[in-house]
mmCIF file of C-alpha atoms and ligand atoms in Angstrom:
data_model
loop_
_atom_site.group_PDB
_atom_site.id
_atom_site.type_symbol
_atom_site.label_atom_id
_atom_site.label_comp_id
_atom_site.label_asym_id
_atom_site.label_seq_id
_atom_site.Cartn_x
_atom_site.Cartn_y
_atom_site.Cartn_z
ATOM 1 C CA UNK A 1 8.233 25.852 20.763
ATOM 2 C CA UNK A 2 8.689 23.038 18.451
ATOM 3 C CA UNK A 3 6.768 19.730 18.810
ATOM 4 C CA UNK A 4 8.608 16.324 19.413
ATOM 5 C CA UNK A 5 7.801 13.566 17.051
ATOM 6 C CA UNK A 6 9.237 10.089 17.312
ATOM 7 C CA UNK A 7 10.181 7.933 14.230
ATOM 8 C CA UNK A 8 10.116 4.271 13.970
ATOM 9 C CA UNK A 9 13.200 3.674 13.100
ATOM 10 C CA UNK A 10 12.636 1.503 9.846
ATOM 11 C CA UNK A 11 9.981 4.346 9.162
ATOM 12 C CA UNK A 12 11.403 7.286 7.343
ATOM 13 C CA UNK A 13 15.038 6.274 4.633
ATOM 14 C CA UNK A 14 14.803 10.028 4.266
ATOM 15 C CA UNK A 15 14.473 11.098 8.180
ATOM 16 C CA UNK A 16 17.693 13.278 7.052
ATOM 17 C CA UNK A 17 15.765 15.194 4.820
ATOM 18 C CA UNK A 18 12.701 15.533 6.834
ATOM 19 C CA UNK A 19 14.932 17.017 9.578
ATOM 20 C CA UNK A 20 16.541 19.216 7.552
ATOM 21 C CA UNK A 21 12.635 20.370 6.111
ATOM 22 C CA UNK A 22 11.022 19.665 9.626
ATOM 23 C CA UNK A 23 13.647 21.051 11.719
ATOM 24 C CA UNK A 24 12.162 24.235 12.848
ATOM 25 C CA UNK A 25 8.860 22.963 13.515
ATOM 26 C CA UNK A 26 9.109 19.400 14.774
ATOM 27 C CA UNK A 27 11.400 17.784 15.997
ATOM 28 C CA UNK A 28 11.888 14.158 15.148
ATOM 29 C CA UNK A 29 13.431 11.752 16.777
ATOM 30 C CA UNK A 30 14.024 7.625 16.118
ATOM 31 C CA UNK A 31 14.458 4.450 17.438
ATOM 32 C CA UNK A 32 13.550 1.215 17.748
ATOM 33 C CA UNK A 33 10.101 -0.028 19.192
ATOM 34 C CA UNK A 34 8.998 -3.458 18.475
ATOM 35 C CA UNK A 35 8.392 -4.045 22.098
ATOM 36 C CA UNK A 36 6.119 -1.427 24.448
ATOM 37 C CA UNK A 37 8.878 -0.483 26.772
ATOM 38 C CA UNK A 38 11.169 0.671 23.790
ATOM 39 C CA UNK A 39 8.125 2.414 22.288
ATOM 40 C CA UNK A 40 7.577 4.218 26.252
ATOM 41 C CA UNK A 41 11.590 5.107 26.022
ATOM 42 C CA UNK A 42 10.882 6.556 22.305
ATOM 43 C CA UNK A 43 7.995 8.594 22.797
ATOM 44 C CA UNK A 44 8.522 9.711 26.442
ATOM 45 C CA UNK A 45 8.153 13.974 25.611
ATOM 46 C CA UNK A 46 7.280 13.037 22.647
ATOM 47 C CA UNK A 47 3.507 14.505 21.085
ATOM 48 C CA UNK A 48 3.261 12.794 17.801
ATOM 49 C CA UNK A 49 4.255 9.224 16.945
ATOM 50 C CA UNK A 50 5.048 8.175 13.190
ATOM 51 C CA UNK A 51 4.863 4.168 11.810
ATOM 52 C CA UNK A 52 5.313 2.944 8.684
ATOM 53 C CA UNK A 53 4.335 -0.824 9.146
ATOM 54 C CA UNK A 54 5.103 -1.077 12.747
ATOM 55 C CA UNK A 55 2.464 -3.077 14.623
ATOM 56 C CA UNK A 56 1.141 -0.057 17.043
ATOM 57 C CA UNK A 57 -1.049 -2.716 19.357
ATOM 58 C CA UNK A 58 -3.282 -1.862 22.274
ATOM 59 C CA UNK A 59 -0.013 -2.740 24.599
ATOM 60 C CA UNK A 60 1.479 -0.188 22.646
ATOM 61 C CA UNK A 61 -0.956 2.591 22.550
ATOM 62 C CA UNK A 62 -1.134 1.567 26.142
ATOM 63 C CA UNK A 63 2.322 2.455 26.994
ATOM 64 C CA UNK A 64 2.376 6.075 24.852
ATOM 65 C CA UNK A 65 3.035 9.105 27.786
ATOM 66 C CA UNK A 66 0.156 10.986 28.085
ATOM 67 C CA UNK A 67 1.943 14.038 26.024
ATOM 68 C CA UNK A 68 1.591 11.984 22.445
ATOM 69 C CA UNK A 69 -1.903 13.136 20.834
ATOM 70 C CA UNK A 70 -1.509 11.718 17.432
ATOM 71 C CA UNK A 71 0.020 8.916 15.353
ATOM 72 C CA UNK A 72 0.909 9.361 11.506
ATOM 73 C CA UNK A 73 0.814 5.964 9.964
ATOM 74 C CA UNK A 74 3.097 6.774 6.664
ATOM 75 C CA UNK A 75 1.014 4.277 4.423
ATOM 76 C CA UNK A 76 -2.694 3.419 3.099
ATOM 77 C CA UNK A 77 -3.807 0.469 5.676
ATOM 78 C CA UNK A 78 -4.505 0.599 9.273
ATOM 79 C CA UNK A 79 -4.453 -3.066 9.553
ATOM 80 C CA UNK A 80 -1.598 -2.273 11.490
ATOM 81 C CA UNK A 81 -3.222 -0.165 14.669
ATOM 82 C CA UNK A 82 -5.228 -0.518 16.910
ATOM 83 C CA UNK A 83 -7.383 2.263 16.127
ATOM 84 C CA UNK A 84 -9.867 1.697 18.971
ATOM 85 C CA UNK A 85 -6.844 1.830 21.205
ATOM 86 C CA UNK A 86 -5.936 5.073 20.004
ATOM 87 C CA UNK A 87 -9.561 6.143 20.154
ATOM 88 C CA UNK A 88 -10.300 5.431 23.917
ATOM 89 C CA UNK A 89 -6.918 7.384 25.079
ATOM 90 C CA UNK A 90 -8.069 10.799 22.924
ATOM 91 C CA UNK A 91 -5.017 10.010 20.477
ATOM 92 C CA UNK A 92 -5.660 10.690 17.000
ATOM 93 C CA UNK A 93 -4.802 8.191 13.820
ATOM 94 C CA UNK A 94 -3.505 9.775 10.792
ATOM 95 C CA UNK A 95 -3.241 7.731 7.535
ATOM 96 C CA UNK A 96 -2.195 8.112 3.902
ATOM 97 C CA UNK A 97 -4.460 6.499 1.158
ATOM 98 C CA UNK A 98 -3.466 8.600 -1.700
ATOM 99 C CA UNK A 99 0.013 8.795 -1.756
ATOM 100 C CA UNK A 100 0.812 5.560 -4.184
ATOM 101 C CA UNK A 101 -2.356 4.832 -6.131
ATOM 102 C CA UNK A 102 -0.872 5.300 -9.264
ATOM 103 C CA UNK A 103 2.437 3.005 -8.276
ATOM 104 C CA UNK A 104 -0.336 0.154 -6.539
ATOM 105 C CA UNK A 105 -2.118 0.345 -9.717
ATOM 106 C CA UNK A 106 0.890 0.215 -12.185
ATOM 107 C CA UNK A 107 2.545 -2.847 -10.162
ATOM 108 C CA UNK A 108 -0.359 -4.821 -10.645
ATOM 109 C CA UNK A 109 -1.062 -4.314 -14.299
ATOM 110 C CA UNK A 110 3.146 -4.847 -14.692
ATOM 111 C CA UNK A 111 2.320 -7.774 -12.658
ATOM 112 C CA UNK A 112 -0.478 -8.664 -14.546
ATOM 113 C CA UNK A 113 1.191 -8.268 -17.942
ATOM 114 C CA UNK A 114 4.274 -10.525 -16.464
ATOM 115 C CA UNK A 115 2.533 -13.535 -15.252
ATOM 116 C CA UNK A 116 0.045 -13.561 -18.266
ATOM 117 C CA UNK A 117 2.861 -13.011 -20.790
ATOM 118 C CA UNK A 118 4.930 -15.554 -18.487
ATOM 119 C CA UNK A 119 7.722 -13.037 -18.790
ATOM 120 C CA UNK A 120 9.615 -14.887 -15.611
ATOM 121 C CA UNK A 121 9.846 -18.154 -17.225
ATOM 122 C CA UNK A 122 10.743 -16.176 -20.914
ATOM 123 C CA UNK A 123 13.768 -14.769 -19.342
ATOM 124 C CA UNK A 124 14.615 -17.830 -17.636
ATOM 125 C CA UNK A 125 14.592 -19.876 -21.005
ATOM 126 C CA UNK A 126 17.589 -17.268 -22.484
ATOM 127 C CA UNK A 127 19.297 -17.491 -19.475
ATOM 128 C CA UNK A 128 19.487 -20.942 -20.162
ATOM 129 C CA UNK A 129 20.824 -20.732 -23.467
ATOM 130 C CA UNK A 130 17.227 -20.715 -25.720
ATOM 131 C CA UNK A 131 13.691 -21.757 -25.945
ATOM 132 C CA UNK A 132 10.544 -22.408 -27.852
ATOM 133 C CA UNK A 133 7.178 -21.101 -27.663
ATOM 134 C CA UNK A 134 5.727 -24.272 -26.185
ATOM 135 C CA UNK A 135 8.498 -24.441 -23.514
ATOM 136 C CA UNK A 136 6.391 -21.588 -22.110
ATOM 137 C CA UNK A 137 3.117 -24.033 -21.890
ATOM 138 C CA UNK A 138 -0.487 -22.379 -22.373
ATOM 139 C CA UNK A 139 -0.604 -18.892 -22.587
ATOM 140 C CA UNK A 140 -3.789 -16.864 -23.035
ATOM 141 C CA UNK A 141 -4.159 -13.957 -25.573
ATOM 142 C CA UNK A 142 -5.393 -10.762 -23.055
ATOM 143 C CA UNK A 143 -7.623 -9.650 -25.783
ATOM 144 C CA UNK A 144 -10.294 -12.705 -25.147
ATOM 145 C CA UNK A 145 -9.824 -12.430 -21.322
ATOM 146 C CA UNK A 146 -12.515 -11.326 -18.644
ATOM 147 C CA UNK A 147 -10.142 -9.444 -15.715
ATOM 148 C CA UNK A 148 -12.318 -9.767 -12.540
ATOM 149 C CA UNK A 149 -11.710 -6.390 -10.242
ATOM 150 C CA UNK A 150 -12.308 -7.029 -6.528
ATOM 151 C CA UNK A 151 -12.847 -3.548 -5.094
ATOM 152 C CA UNK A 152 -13.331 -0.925 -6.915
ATOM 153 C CA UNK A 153 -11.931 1.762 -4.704
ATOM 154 C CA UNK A 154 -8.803 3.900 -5.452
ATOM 155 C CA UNK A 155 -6.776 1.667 -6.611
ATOM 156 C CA UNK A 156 -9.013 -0.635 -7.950
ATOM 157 C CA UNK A 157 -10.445 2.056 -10.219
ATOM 158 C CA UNK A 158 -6.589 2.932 -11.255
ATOM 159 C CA UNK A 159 -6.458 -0.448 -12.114
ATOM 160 C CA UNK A 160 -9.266 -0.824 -14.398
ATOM 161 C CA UNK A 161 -8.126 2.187 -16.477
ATOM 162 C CA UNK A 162 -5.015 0.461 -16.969
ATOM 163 C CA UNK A 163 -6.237 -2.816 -17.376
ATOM 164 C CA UNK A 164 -9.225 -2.243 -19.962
ATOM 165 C CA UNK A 165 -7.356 -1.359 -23.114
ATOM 166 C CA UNK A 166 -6.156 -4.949 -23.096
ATOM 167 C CA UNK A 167 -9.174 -7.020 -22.003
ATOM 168 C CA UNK A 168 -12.255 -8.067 -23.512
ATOM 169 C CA UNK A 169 -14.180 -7.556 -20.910
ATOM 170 C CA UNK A 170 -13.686 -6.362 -16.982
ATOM 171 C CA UNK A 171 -16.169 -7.534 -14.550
ATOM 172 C CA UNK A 172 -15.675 -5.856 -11.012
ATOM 173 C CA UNK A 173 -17.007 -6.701 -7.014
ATOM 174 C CA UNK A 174 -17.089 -4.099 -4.122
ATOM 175 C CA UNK A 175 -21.110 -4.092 -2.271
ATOM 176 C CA UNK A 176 -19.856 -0.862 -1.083
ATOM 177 C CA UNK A 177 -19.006 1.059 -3.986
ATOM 178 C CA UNK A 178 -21.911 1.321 -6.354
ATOM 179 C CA UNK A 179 -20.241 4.257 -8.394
ATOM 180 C CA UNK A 180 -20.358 3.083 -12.140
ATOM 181 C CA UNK A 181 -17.330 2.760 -13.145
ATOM 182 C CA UNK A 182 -17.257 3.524 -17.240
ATOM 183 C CA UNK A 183 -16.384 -0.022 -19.042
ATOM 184 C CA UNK A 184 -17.235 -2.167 -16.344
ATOM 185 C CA UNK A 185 -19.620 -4.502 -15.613
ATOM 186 C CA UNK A 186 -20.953 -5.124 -12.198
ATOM 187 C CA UNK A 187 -21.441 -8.892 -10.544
ATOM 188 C CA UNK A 188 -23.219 -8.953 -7.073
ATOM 189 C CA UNK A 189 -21.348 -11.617 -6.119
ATOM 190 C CA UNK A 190 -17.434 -12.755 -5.241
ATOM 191 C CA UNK A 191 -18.235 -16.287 -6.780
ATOM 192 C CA UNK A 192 -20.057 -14.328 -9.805
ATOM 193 C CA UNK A 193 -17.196 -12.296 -10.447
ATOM 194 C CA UNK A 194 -14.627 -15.343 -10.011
ATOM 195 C CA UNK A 195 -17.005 -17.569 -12.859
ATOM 196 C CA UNK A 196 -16.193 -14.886 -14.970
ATOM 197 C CA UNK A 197 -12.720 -13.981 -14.757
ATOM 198 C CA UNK A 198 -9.364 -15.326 -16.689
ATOM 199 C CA UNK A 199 -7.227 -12.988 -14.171
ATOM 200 C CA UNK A 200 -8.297 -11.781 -10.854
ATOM 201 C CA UNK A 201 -6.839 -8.560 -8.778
ATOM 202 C CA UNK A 202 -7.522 -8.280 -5.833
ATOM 203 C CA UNK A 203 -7.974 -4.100 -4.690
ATOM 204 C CA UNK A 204 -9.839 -4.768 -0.848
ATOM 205 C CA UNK A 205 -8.351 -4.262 2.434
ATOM 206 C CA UNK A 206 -7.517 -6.150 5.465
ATOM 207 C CA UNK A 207 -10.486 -7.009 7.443
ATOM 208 C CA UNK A 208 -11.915 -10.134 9.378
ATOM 209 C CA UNK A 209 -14.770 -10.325 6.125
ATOM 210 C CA UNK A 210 -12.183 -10.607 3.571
ATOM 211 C CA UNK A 211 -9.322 -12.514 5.375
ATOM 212 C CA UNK A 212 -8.429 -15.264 3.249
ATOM 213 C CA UNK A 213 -11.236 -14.477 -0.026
ATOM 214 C CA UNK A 214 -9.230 -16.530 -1.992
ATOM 215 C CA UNK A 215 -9.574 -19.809 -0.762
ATOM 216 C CA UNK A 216 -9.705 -23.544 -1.993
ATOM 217 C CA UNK A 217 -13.430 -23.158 -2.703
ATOM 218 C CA UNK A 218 -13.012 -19.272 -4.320
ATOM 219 C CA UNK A 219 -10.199 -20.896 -6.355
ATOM 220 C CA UNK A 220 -12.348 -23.749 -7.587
ATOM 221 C CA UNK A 221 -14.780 -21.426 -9.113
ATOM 222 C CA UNK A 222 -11.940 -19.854 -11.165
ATOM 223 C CA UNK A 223 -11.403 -21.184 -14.620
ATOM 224 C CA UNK A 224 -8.939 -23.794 -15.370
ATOM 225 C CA UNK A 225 -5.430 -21.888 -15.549
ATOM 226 C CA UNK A 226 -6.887 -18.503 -14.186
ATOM 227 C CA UNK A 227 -4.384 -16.106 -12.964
ATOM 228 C CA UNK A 228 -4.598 -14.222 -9.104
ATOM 229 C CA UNK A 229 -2.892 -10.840 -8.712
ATOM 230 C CA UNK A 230 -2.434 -9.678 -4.788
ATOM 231 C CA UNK A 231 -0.814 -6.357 -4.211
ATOM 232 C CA UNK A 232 -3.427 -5.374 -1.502
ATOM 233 C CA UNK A 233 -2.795 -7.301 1.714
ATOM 234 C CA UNK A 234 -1.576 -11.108 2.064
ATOM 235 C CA UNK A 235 -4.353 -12.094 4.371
ATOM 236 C CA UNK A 236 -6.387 -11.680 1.599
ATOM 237 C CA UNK A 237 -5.019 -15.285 1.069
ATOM 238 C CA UNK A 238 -5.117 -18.746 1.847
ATOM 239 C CA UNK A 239 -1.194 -18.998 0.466
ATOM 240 C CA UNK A 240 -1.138 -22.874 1.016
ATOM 241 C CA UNK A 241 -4.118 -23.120 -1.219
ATOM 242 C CA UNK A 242 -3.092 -20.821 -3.848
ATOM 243 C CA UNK A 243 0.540 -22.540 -3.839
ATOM 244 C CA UNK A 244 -1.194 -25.925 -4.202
ATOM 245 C CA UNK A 245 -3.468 -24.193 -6.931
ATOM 246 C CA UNK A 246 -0.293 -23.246 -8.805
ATOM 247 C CA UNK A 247 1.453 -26.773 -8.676
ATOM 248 C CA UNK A 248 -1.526 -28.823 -10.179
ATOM 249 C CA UNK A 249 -2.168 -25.791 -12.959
ATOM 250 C CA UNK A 250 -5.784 -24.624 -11.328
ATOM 251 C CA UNK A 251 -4.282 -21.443 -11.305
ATOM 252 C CA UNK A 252 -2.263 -20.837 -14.778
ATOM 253 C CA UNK A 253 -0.088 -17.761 -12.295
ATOM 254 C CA UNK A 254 -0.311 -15.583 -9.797
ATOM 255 C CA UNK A 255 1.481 -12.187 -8.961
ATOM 256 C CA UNK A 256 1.770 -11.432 -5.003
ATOM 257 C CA UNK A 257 3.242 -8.187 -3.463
ATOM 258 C CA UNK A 258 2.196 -9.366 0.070
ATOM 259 C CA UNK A 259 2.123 -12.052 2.141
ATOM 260 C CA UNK A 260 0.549 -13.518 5.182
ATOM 261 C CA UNK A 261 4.071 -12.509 6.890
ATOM 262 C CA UNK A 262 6.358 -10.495 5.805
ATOM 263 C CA UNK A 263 8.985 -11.953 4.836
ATOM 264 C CA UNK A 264 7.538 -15.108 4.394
ATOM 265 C CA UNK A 265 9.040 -18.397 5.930
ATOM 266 C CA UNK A 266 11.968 -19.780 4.348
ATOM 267 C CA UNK A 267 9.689 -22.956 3.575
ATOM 268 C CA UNK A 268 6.314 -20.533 2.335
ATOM 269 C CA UNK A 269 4.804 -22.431 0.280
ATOM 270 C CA UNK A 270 4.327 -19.975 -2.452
ATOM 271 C CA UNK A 271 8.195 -19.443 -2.674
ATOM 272 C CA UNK A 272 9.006 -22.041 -5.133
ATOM 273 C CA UNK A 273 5.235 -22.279 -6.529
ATOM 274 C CA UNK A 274 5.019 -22.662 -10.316
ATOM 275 C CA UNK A 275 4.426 -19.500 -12.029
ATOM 276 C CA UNK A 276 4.417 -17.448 -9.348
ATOM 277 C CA UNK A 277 5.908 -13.655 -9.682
ATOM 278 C CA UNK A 278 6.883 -12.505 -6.108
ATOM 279 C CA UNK A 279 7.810 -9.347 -4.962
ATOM 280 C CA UNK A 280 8.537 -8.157 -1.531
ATOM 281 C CA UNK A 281 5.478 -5.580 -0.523
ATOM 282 C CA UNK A 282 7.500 -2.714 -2.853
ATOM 283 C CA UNK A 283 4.315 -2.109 -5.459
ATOM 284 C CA UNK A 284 3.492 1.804 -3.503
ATOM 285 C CA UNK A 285 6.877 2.311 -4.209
ATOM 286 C CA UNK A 286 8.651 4.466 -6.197
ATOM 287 C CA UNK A 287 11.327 7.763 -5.978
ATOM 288 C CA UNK A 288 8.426 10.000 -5.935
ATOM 289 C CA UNK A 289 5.672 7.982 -3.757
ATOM 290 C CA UNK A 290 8.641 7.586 -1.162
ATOM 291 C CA UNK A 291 9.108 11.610 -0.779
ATOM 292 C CA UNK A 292 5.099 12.305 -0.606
ATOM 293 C CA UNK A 293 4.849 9.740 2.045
ATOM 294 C CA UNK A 294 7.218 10.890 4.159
ATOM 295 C CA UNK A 295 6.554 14.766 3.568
ATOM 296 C CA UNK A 296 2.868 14.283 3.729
ATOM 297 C CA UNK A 297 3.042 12.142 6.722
ATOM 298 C CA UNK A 298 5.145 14.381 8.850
ATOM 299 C CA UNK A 299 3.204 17.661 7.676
ATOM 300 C CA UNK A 300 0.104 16.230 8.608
ATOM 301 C CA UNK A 301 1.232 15.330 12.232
ATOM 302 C CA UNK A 302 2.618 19.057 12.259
ATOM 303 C CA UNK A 303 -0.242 21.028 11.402
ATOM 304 C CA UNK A 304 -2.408 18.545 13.129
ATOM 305 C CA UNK A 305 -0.345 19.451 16.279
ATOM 306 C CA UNK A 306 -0.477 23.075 15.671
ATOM 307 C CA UNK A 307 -3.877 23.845 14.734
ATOM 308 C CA UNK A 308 -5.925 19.720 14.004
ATOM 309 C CA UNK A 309 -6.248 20.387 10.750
ATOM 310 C CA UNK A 310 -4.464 18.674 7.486
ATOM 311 C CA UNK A 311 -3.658 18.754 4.331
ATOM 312 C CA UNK A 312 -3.080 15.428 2.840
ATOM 313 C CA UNK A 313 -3.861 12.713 4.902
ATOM 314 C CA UNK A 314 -7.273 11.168 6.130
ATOM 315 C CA UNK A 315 -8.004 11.061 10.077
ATOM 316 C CA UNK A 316 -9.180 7.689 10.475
HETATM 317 P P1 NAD B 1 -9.996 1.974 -0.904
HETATM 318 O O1 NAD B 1 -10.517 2.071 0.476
HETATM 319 O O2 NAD B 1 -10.008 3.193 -1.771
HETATM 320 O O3 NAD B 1 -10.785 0.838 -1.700
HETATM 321 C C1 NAD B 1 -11.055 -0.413 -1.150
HETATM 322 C C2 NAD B 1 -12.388 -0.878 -1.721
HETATM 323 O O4 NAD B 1 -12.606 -2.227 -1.280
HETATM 324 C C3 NAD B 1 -13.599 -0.046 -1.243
HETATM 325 O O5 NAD B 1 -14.288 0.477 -2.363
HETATM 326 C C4 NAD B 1 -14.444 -1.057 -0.467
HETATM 327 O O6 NAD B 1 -15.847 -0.842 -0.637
HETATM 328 C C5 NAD B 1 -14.005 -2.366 -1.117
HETATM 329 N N1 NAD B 1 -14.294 -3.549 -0.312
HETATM 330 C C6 NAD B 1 -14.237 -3.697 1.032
HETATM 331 N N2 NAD B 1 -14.581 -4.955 1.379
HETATM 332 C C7 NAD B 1 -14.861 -5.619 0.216
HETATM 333 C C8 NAD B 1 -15.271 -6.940 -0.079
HETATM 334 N N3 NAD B 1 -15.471 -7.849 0.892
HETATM 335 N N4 NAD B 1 -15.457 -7.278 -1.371
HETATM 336 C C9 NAD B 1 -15.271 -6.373 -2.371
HETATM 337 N N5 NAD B 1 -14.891 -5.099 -2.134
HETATM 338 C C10 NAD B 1 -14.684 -4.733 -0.859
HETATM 339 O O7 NAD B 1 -8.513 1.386 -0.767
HETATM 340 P P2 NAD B 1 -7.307 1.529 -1.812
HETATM 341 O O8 NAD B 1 -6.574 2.799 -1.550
HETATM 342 O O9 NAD B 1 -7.814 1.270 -3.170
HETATM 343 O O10 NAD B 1 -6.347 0.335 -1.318
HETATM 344 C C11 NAD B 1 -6.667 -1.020 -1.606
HETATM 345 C C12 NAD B 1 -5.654 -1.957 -0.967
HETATM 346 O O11 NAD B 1 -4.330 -1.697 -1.413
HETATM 347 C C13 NAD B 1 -5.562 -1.900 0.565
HETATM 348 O O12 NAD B 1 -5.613 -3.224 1.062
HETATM 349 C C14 NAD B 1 -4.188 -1.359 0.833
HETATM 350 O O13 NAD B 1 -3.703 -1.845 2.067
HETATM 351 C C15 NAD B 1 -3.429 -1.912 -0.348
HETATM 352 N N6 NAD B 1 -2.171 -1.197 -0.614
HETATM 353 C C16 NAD B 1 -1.039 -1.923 -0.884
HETATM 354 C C17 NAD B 1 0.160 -1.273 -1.141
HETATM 355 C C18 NAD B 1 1.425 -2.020 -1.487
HETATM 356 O O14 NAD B 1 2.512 -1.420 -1.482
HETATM 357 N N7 NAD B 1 1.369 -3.292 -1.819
HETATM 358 C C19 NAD B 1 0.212 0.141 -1.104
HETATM 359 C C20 NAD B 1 -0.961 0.847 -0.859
HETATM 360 C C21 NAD B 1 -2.160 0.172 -0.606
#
């Protein structure tokens, strides 16, 4: 008998294809679910759950029927769940950190390239009709730059490779990780590694230690005109302080994928922040990452279902 699965309904663009790969072995159906009574109505038969960035709470997990037994979070964070939650009712979390570390790691060096090449303002200038060099203001040649790498995990690591062949030096921060990382020298510090830097990326996740990192007093150690790149979570920042960084030229740019909410206000501060390149949480993304995630995500729940083991995924 085939397992039900139900589908967040901003989850899965391709649900069509997964039904027409799935369809024999799960079943998978969508809906709405912001609130814990529509998630109840979704899930009720149900034995897997699958979330993209859907808020799964401990109201939520509270209100699953007993029949669900896992939840596939289609993504690399678990920010979003309450994974003790899920714990203490027996129900299983399964995550996806590898399916876009190559796209997390390109968007920030194409981000990185962009805001130190001030590409944004470049195109601007044509648009306008034409422009000189020093319409552009400072810019800093890459090849007498420190890049500071916070986190030297997956992506981080992608990052580096990228990033080194047009650096002078990278410096890199993650008390976790003491792999040695070829090229790279290691700081024991945040405030070390922020001393040194010209441009700063940011490759951590979400949690209560590094909410908000970047703060007034990180920025301050910066140098003058340093540029911040965020494509890992938007708590990582105080936004009002790296907007107000921006505006009096502390910070020479920043690149940010993700924000404190998403979307941001209509009156976010970093919206109309000098040199700021802003895109809207799409760096994991690309025709191929958005095909793995799904297929891995709704594999995962299926042979976790049929037999608790997986192929792709990590249980968290
Ligand atoms: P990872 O777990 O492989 O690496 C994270 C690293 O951060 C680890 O090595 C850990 O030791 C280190 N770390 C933890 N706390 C730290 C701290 N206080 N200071 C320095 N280092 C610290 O994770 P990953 O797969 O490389 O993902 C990194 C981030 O990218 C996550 O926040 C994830 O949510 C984000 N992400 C964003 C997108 C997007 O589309 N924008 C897509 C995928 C992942």
């Amino acid at each position: 008998m085939s397992s039900m699965v139900a589908v967040a309904e901003e989850a899965m663009r391709n649900l069509p294809d997964l039904r027409s790969r799935f369809g024999e072995s799960i079943r998978l159906v969508s809906g709405p679910i912001a609130t814990p009574d529509e998630l109840r109505a979704l899930t009720e038969g149900a034995s897997g759950l699958l979330v993209t960035l859907q808020s799964i709470r401990a109201d939520h997990i509270e209100a699953l029927p007993d029949s669900v037994r896992v939840i596939g979070r289609a993504g690399v964070g678990l920010d979003t769940i309450d994974v003790e939650a899920a714990r203490a009712r027996g129900i299983a979390v399964i995550y996806q950190p590898n399916y876009a570390t190559n796209e997390v790691a390109d968007h920030a060096a194409a981000m990185t390239l962009a805001v130190t090449r001030k590409l944004r303002s470049a195109d601007e200038l044509v648009r306008a009709g034409w422009g000189k060099a020093s319409d552009l203001g400072s810019i800093r040649s890459l090849s007498v730059s420190t890049a500071g790498v916070v986190g030297t995990g997956r992506i981080g690591r992608a990052f580096i490779e990228r990033i080194r062949p047009f650096v002078a030096e990278v410096v890199a921060y993650d008390p976790a990780q003491p792999v040695e990382v070829p090229g790279v020298t290691r700081v024991d510090t945040l405030p070390e590694l922020l001393r040194r830097s010209h441009l700063v990326s940011l490759h951590v996740p979400l949690t209560e230690e590094t909410r908000h990192m970047i703060d007034a007093a990180a920025i301050e150690e910066l140098p003058d005109g340093a540029v911040l790149i965020n494509v890992s979570r938007g708590g990582l920042l105080d936004e009002a302080a790296v907007a107000a960084a921006l505006h009096s030229g502390k910070l020479g740019g920043a690149g940010v994928d993700v924000f404190q909410d998403e979307p941001p206000a209509e009156d976010s501060a970093l919206r109309d922040a000098p040199n700021a390149l802003l895109s809207p949480h799409v760096a994991w993304y690309s025709d191929q990452s958005g095909d793995r995630l799904a297929s891995w995500s709704a594999a995962d729940i299926e042979s976790f279902l049929a037999d608790g083991r997986i192929a792709h995924g990590v249980v968290a």
